[in-house]
CSV table of C-alpha atoms in Angstrom, one decimal:
chain,number,residue,atom,x,y,z
A,1,UNK,CA,36.9,-0.7,-50.4
A,2,UNK,CA,38.2,1.7,-46.8
A,3,UNK,CA,34.7,3.3,-46.8
A,4,UNK,CA,32.7,0.2,-47.2
A,5,UNK,CA,35.0,-1.6,-44.4
A,6,UNK,CA,34.2,1.6,-42.2
A,7,UNK,CA,30.5,0.9,-42.7
A,8,UNK,CA,30.5,-2.9,-41.9
A,9,UNK,CA,33.0,-1.8,-38.5
A,10,UNK,CA,30.5,0.3,-37.4
A,11,UNK,CA,28.0,-2.3,-37.8
A,12,UNK,CA,29.8,-4.6,-36.2
A,13,UNK,CA,29.5,-2.1,-33.6
A,14,UNK,CA,26.2,-1.9,-33.2
A,15,UNK,CA,25.4,-5.6,-33.9
A,16,UNK,CA,28.0,-5.8,-30.3
A,17,UNK,CA,26.2,-2.9,-28.5
A,18,UNK,CA,22.6,-3.9,-29.1
A,19,UNK,CA,23.6,-8.0,-27.5
A,20,UNK,CA,25.1,-6.2,-24.9
A,21,UNK,CA,21.8,-4.1,-23.8
A,22,UNK,CA,20.2,-7.4,-24.4
A,23,UNK,CA,21.9,-9.3,-22.4
A,24,UNK,CA,21.8,-6.6,-19.8
A,25,UNK,CA,18.2,-7.1,-20.1
A,26,UNK,CA,17.9,-10.7,-20.0
A,27,UNK,CA,19.9,-10.8,-17.0
A,28,UNK,CA,18.7,-8.4,-15.1
A,29,UNK,CA,15.2,-10.0,-16.0
A,30,UNK,CA,16.3,-13.5,-14.6
A,31,UNK,CA,18.0,-12.0,-11.4
A,32,UNK,CA,14.3,-10.1,-10.6
A,33,UNK,CA,12.8,-13.3,-11.2
A,34,UNK,CA,14.8,-15.5,-9.3
A,35,UNK,CA,14.8,-12.8,-6.2
A,36,UNK,CA,11.0,-12.8,-6.1
A,37,UNK,CA,11.2,-16.5,-6.4
A,38,UNK,CA,13.1,-16.7,-3.1
A,39,UNK,CA,11.5,-14.1,-1.2
A,40,UNK,CA,8.3,-16.1,-1.9
A,41,UNK,CA,10.2,-19.8,-0.9
A,42,UNK,CA,11.7,-17.7,2.2
A,43,UNK,CA,8.2,-16.6,3.3
A,44,UNK,CA,6.6,-19.5,3.0
A,45,UNK,CA,9.6,-21.7,4.8
A,46,UNK,CA,8.1,-19.4,8.0
A,47,UNK,CA,5.0,-20.1,8.2
A,48,UNK,CA,1.9,-23.0,7.8
A,49,UNK,CA,0.8,-23.1,4.7
A,50,UNK,CA,-2.9,-24.1,5.3
A,51,UNK,CA,-2.6,-20.2,7.3
A,52,UNK,CA,-2.2,-18.6,3.9
A,53,UNK,CA,-6.0,-18.2,2.3
A,54,UNK,CA,-5.7,-16.5,-1.3
A,55,UNK,CA,-10.1,-16.4,-1.6
A,56,UNK,CA,-10.6,-15.1,-5.2
A,57,UNK,CA,-12.6,-11.3,-5.0
A,58,UNK,CA,-14.7,-9.8,-7.1
A,59,UNK,CA,-13.5,-6.4,-8.1
A,60,UNK,CA,-15.5,-4.2,-10.4
A,61,UNK,CA,-12.9,-1.1,-9.8
A,62,UNK,CA,-12.3,1.8,-12.4
A,63,UNK,CA,-9.3,4.1,-13.1
A,64,UNK,CA,-9.4,7.1,-11.0
A,65,UNK,CA,-11.2,10.1,-13.4
A,66,UNK,CA,-7.9,12.6,-12.7
A,67,UNK,CA,-5.5,10.1,-14.6
A,68,UNK,CA,-4.3,8.2,-10.9
A,69,UNK,CA,-4.1,4.9,-9.8
A,70,UNK,CA,-5.8,4.4,-7.0
A,71,UNK,CA,-5.5,1.3,-4.5
A,72,UNK,CA,-7.9,0.1,-1.2
A,73,UNK,CA,-5.1,-1.4,1.1
A,74,UNK,CA,-7.2,-3.2,3.6
A,75,UNK,CA,-4.8,-4.5,6.9
A,76,UNK,CA,-6.5,-7.8,7.8
A,77,UNK,CA,-5.7,-10.3,11.2
A,78,UNK,CA,-8.2,-12.9,10.5
A,79,UNK,CA,-6.6,-15.9,10.4
A,80,UNK,CA,-8.2,-17.7,8.2
A,81,UNK,CA,-11.9,-16.3,9.6
A,82,UNK,CA,-14.6,-16.0,7.0
A,83,UNK,CA,-16.3,-12.6,7.9
A,84,UNK,CA,-13.7,-10.9,9.2
A,85,UNK,CA,-13.8,-7.1,9.1
A,86,UNK,CA,-11.4,-5.0,7.6
A,87,UNK,CA,-9.0,-3.7,10.7
A,88,UNK,CA,-6.8,-1.0,8.5
A,89,UNK,CA,-8.9,1.1,5.3
A,90,UNK,CA,-6.4,3.0,3.4
A,91,UNK,CA,-6.4,4.1,-0.1
A,92,UNK,CA,-3.5,4.7,-1.9
A,93,UNK,CA,-3.7,6.7,-5.0
A,94,UNK,CA,-0.5,6.8,-7.4
A,95,UNK,CA,-0.4,9.6,-10.5
A,96,UNK,CA,1.8,8.4,-13.2
A,97,UNK,CA,1.7,11.9,-14.7
A,98,UNK,CA,3.3,14.0,-11.7
A,99,UNK,CA,5.2,10.8,-9.9
A,100,UNK,CA,2.6,11.8,-6.8
A,101,UNK,CA,2.0,9.8,-4.4
A,102,UNK,CA,-0.9,9.8,-1.6
A,103,UNK,CA,-2.9,8.2,1.6
A,104,UNK,CA,-6.1,8.4,2.3
A,105,UNK,CA,-6.8,7.2,5.6
A,106,UNK,CA,-10.4,6.4,6.2
A,107,UNK,CA,-11.2,5.3,9.9
A,108,UNK,CA,-13.1,1.9,10.4
A,109,UNK,CA,-16.3,3.0,12.4
A,110,UNK,CA,-17.4,5.7,10.0
A,111,UNK,CA,-20.8,4.9,9.9
A,112,UNK,CA,-21.6,5.3,6.7
A,113,UNK,CA,-24.5,3.8,4.2
A,114,UNK,CA,-23.6,0.5,2.9
A,115,UNK,CA,-25.6,-1.0,-0.7
A,116,UNK,CA,-27.8,-3.4,-0.1
A,117,UNK,CA,-27.3,-2.9,4.0
A,118,UNK,CA,-28.3,0.2,5.3
A,119,UNK,CA,-26.2,1.8,7.5
A,120,UNK,CA,-22.9,0.4,9.3
A,121,UNK,CA,-19.6,0.9,10.0
A,122,UNK,CA,-17.5,0.6,6.9
A,123,UNK,CA,-15.5,-2.1,7.6
A,124,UNK,CA,-18.8,-3.9,8.3
A,125,UNK,CA,-18.9,-4.1,4.3
A,126,UNK,CA,-15.8,-6.2,4.2
A,127,UNK,CA,-16.8,-8.6,6.4
A,128,UNK,CA,-20.4,-8.4,4.5
A,129,UNK,CA,-19.2,-8.2,0.4
A,130,UNK,CA,-15.7,-8.5,1.4
A,131,UNK,CA,-13.0,-5.7,-1.5
A,132,UNK,CA,-16.3,-5.1,-4.1
A,133,UNK,CA,-19.0,-4.2,-1.3
A,134,UNK,CA,-16.1,-2.3,1.0
A,135,UNK,CA,-15.4,-0.5,-3.1
A,136,UNK,CA,-19.2,-0.4,-3.4
A,137,UNK,CA,-19.5,1.6,-0.1
A,138,UNK,CA,-17.0,4.6,-0.8
A,139,UNK,CA,-17.9,5.0,-4.2
A,140,UNK,CA,-21.5,6.1,-3.6
A,141,UNK,CA,-20.3,7.7,-0.1
A,142,UNK,CA,-16.9,9.8,-1.5
A,143,UNK,CA,-17.5,8.9,-4.7
A,144,UNK,CA,-14.2,7.9,-5.2
A,145,UNK,CA,-13.1,5.4,-7.7
A,146,UNK,CA,-10.6,3.1,-7.3
A,147,UNK,CA,-9.2,0.4,-9.5
A,148,UNK,CA,-7.1,-2.2,-7.5
A,149,UNK,CA,-7.3,-3.8,-3.8
A,150,UNK,CA,-4.4,-5.3,-1.5
A,151,UNK,CA,-5.6,-7.2,1.0
A,152,UNK,CA,-2.4,-7.3,3.1
A,153,UNK,CA,-2.4,-9.8,6.1
A,154,UNK,CA,0.1,-8.4,9.1
A,155,UNK,CA,2.1,-11.6,9.1
A,156,UNK,CA,3.3,-10.1,5.7
A,157,UNK,CA,3.6,-6.9,6.9
A,158,UNK,CA,6.2,-8.1,9.7
A,159,UNK,CA,7.7,-10.2,7.1
A,160,UNK,CA,8.9,-7.5,4.8
A,161,UNK,CA,9.6,-4.9,7.6
A,162,UNK,CA,12.0,-7.5,8.9
A,163,UNK,CA,13.8,-7.8,5.8
A,164,UNK,CA,13.9,-4.8,3.5
A,165,UNK,CA,15.0,-3.6,7.3
A,166,UNK,CA,17.4,-5.8,9.3
A,167,UNK,CA,17.8,-3.5,11.3
A,168,UNK,CA,14.8,-1.8,12.2
A,169,UNK,CA,12.7,1.0,11.4
A,170,UNK,CA,13.6,4.2,13.0
A,171,UNK,CA,10.4,5.4,14.9
A,172,UNK,CA,10.0,8.5,17.9
A,173,UNK,CA,7.3,6.0,20.0
A,174,UNK,CA,5.7,8.5,22.4
A,175,UNK,CA,5.0,6.8,25.1
A,176,UNK,CA,4.7,3.3,26.8
A,177,UNK,CA,2.6,1.0,24.9
A,178,UNK,CA,1.4,-2.8,25.8
A,179,UNK,CA,-2.1,-3.5,25.6
A,180,UNK,CA,-3.4,-5.7,23.2
A,181,UNK,CA,-0.5,-5.8,21.0
A,182,UNK,CA,1.5,-8.2,22.1
A,183,UNK,CA,4.8,-6.4,22.8
A,184,UNK,CA,6.0,-3.5,25.5
A,185,UNK,CA,7.2,-0.4,23.7
A,186,UNK,CA,9.0,2.5,26.4
A,187,UNK,CA,9.2,5.8,25.0
A,188,UNK,CA,11.8,7.3,22.9
A,189,UNK,CA,13.1,7.4,19.2
A,190,UNK,CA,14.7,3.6,18.5
A,191,UNK,CA,14.5,0.7,15.7
A,192,UNK,CA,11.6,-0.6,16.0
A,193,UNK,CA,11.8,-4.9,13.8
A,194,UNK,CA,8.6,-5.9,12.1
A,195,UNK,CA,6.7,-7.6,15.1
A,196,UNK,CA,7.0,-4.4,17.3
A,197,UNK,CA,6.7,-1.7,14.5
A,198,UNK,CA,2.9,-3.9,13.9
A,199,UNK,CA,2.1,-3.5,17.8
A,200,UNK,CA,3.0,0.3,17.6
A,201,UNK,CA,0.4,0.6,14.6
A,202,UNK,CA,-1.8,-1.6,16.4
A,203,UNK,CA,-2.2,0.4,19.3
A,204,UNK,CA,-5.4,2.3,20.2
A,205,UNK,CA,-6.1,1.8,23.8
A,206,UNK,CA,-5.1,5.7,25.6
A,207,UNK,CA,-7.3,8.5,25.2
A,208,UNK,CA,-7.3,9.4,20.9
A,209,UNK,CA,-7.7,6.0,20.4
A,210,UNK,CA,-8.1,5.1,16.8
A,211,UNK,CA,-7.5,8.6,15.8
A,212,UNK,CA,-4.0,8.3,17.6
A,213,UNK,CA,-4.0,4.7,15.7
A,214,UNK,CA,-4.8,6.0,12.1
A,215,UNK,CA,-1.9,8.7,12.6
A,216,UNK,CA,0.4,6.7,13.3
A,217,UNK,CA,-0.3,4.2,10.8
A,218,UNK,CA,0.3,7.0,8.3
A,219,UNK,CA,4.0,8.2,10.3
A,220,UNK,CA,4.6,4.7,9.6
A,221,UNK,CA,4.2,4.5,5.9
A,222,UNK,CA,6.0,7.8,5.8
A,223,UNK,CA,9.0,6.1,7.7
A,224,UNK,CA,9.6,3.5,5.4
A,225,UNK,CA,9.1,5.3,2.5
A,226,UNK,CA,11.3,7.9,3.4
A,227,UNK,CA,14.5,4.6,4.8
A,228,UNK,CA,13.7,2.8,1.7
A,229,UNK,CA,14.9,5.3,-0.6
A,230,UNK,CA,17.7,6.3,1.7
A,231,UNK,CA,19.1,2.4,1.4
A,232,UNK,CA,19.0,2.6,-2.2
A,233,UNK,CA,16.3,-0.1,-2.4
A,234,UNK,CA,15.7,-1.2,-6.1
A,235,UNK,CA,18.0,-4.3,-6.2
A,236,UNK,CA,15.7,-5.7,-3.4
A,237,UNK,CA,12.5,-4.9,-5.1
A,238,UNK,CA,11.7,-8.3,-6.8
A,239,UNK,CA,12.2,-10.3,-3.4
A,240,UNK,CA,10.6,-8.0,-1.4
A,241,UNK,CA,7.7,-8.3,-3.5
A,242,UNK,CA,8.5,-11.8,-2.9
A,243,UNK,CA,8.7,-11.3,0.6
A,244,UNK,CA,4.9,-10.6,0.6
A,245,UNK,CA,3.1,-12.5,-2.3
A,246,UNK,CA,2.3,-15.1,-0.1
A,247,UNK,CA,0.6,-12.9,2.7
A,248,UNK,CA,-0.8,-10.4,0.2
A,249,UNK,CA,-4.3,-11.0,-1.8
A,250,UNK,CA,-4.8,-8.5,-5.1
A,251,UNK,CA,-5.8,-8.1,-8.4
A,252,UNK,CA,-2.8,-6.6,-9.2
A,253,UNK,CA,0.0,-7.8,-11.5
A,254,UNK,CA,3.6,-7.9,-10.2
A,255,UNK,CA,4.6,-6.0,-13.4
A,256,UNK,CA,2.1,-2.8,-11.8
A,257,UNK,CA,3.7,-3.9,-8.1
A,258,UNK,CA,7.0,-3.7,-9.6
A,259,UNK,CA,6.1,-0.4,-11.7
A,260,UNK,CA,5.0,1.4,-9.2
A,261,UNK,CA,7.2,0.4,-6.7
A,262,UNK,CA,10.2,0.8,-8.3
A,263,UNK,CA,9.3,4.6,-9.5
A,264,UNK,CA,9.2,5.4,-6.2
A,265,UNK,CA,12.4,4.1,-5.1
A,266,UNK,CA,14.1,5.5,-7.4
A,267,UNK,CA,13.6,9.5,-7.1
A,268,UNK,CA,15.3,10.9,-3.7
A,269,UNK,CA,12.8,12.3,-1.0
A,270,UNK,CA,10.2,11.2,-2.2
A,271,UNK,CA,6.9,12.3,-0.5
A,272,UNK,CA,3.8,10.6,0.9
A,273,UNK,CA,0.9,12.9,1.6
A,274,UNK,CA,-1.9,11.7,3.5
A,275,UNK,CA,-5.8,12.4,4.5
A,276,UNK,CA,-8.0,11.2,7.0
A,277,UNK,CA,-11.5,10.6,7.1
A,278,UNK,CA,-13.9,11.9,8.6
A,279,UNK,CA,-11.4,15.6,8.5
A,280,UNK,CA,-11.2,17.7,11.6
A,281,UNK,CA,-14.6,19.2,12.5
A,282,UNK,CA,-16.6,17.3,10.7
A,283,UNK,CA,-17.6,14.4,12.5
A,284,UNK,CA,-19.4,13.0,15.8
A,285,UNK,CA,-19.1,10.1,18.2
A,286,UNK,CA,-22.3,8.9,19.4
A,287,UNK,CA,-23.2,4.8,20.4
A,288,UNK,CA,-25.9,3.4,17.2
A,289,UNK,CA,-26.8,-0.2,18.4
A,290,UNK,CA,-24.7,-0.4,21.7
A,291,UNK,CA,-22.0,0.3,19.7
A,292,UNK,CA,-19.4,3.8,19.1
A,293,UNK,CA,-19.6,5.3,15.3
A,294,UNK,CA,-18.6,8.3,13.9
A,295,UNK,CA,-21.1,9.6,11.9
A,296,UNK,CA,-20.0,12.4,9.7
A,297,UNK,CA,-20.7,15.4,7.3
A,298,UNK,CA,-20.8,13.5,4.1
A,299,UNK,CA,-19.9,16.4,2.0
A,300,UNK,CA,-17.5,18.1,3.6
A,301,UNK,CA,-14.9,14.9,3.5
A,302,UNK,CA,-16.9,13.9,0.2
A,303,UNK,CA,-15.5,17.8,-0.7
A,304,UNK,CA,-11.4,17.3,1.0
A,305,UNK,CA,-11.2,13.8,-0.9
A,306,UNK,CA,-11.3,15.4,-3.8
A,307,UNK,CA,-9.1,18.7,-3.0
A,308,UNK,CA,-6.7,16.4,-1.9
A,309,UNK,CA,-6.2,14.2,-4.8
A,310,UNK,CA,-7.0,16.9,-7.7
A,311,UNK,CA,-3.2,17.3,-9.1
A,312,UNK,CA,-4.4,21.1,-10.9
A,313,UNK,CA,-5.7,19.6,-13.5
A,314,UNK,CA,-9.1,19.0,-15.1
A,315,UNK,CA,-10.8,15.6,-14.8
A,316,UNK,CA,-10.6,13.5,-17.5
A,317,UNK,CA,-14.0,13.3,-19.5
């Protein structure tokens, strides 16, 4: 009898333990949902809903042959325009096996073959056929598969920064900047709010033009990533996704974003390796049809991309 009582007592303890775990899981889900909805509501309260355009795009992306997940990141300031070009073109890569994060920036004036439309600057592909044509263009020219896309309106960037970093993001501004960015930035280390940080990554009116702008974009992405991990932002992640949701058009679901974001934020000293296309020494800057473009060595840049993405393992057959 004593043995049976002990067995029953142990079973009750396990039931209580499982019940507590279940309640914690349900509580976490409910908390995440309400945090997410609060973030969405917070953004919608700040803007005119009519300015938020969520067009549905066809996107026939495929998984990266090296086992990674590639996301086509596009920065847009279309303000509802139907034929806007992509102001920023990046491919963000996450590899679940190695936990690595990589970022490829493709300069928007890169002169390439756009399927069905002849040669033009690569950002023209977005205006001609949305993210799908841009995906096809990147695949044809660089043999790079992309599974997802995310078009981020610049308003969303501003709101996300202000929510995640109430005191601003620490940036070393290398020179005075003001032309065509809507704000004035003085040189030196300082904390920038969303509006001023956006101005920083958009500035291009100096001797190195778009090359400096792309370098600053990658610098800001790495700095934001570093500061997110340092302040333990995981509890805020559902709300942050909610804040940016009204300003992001993507074929990723919320679960995918939470999964990738949580893995990034849960590890300290998270590094983001970066690559710029075209790579040094592989381009010229002629004027074609009265437009300044970057003609590139496609094979050299294609090889640079695949050397950058390989994770010391053979491609998946």
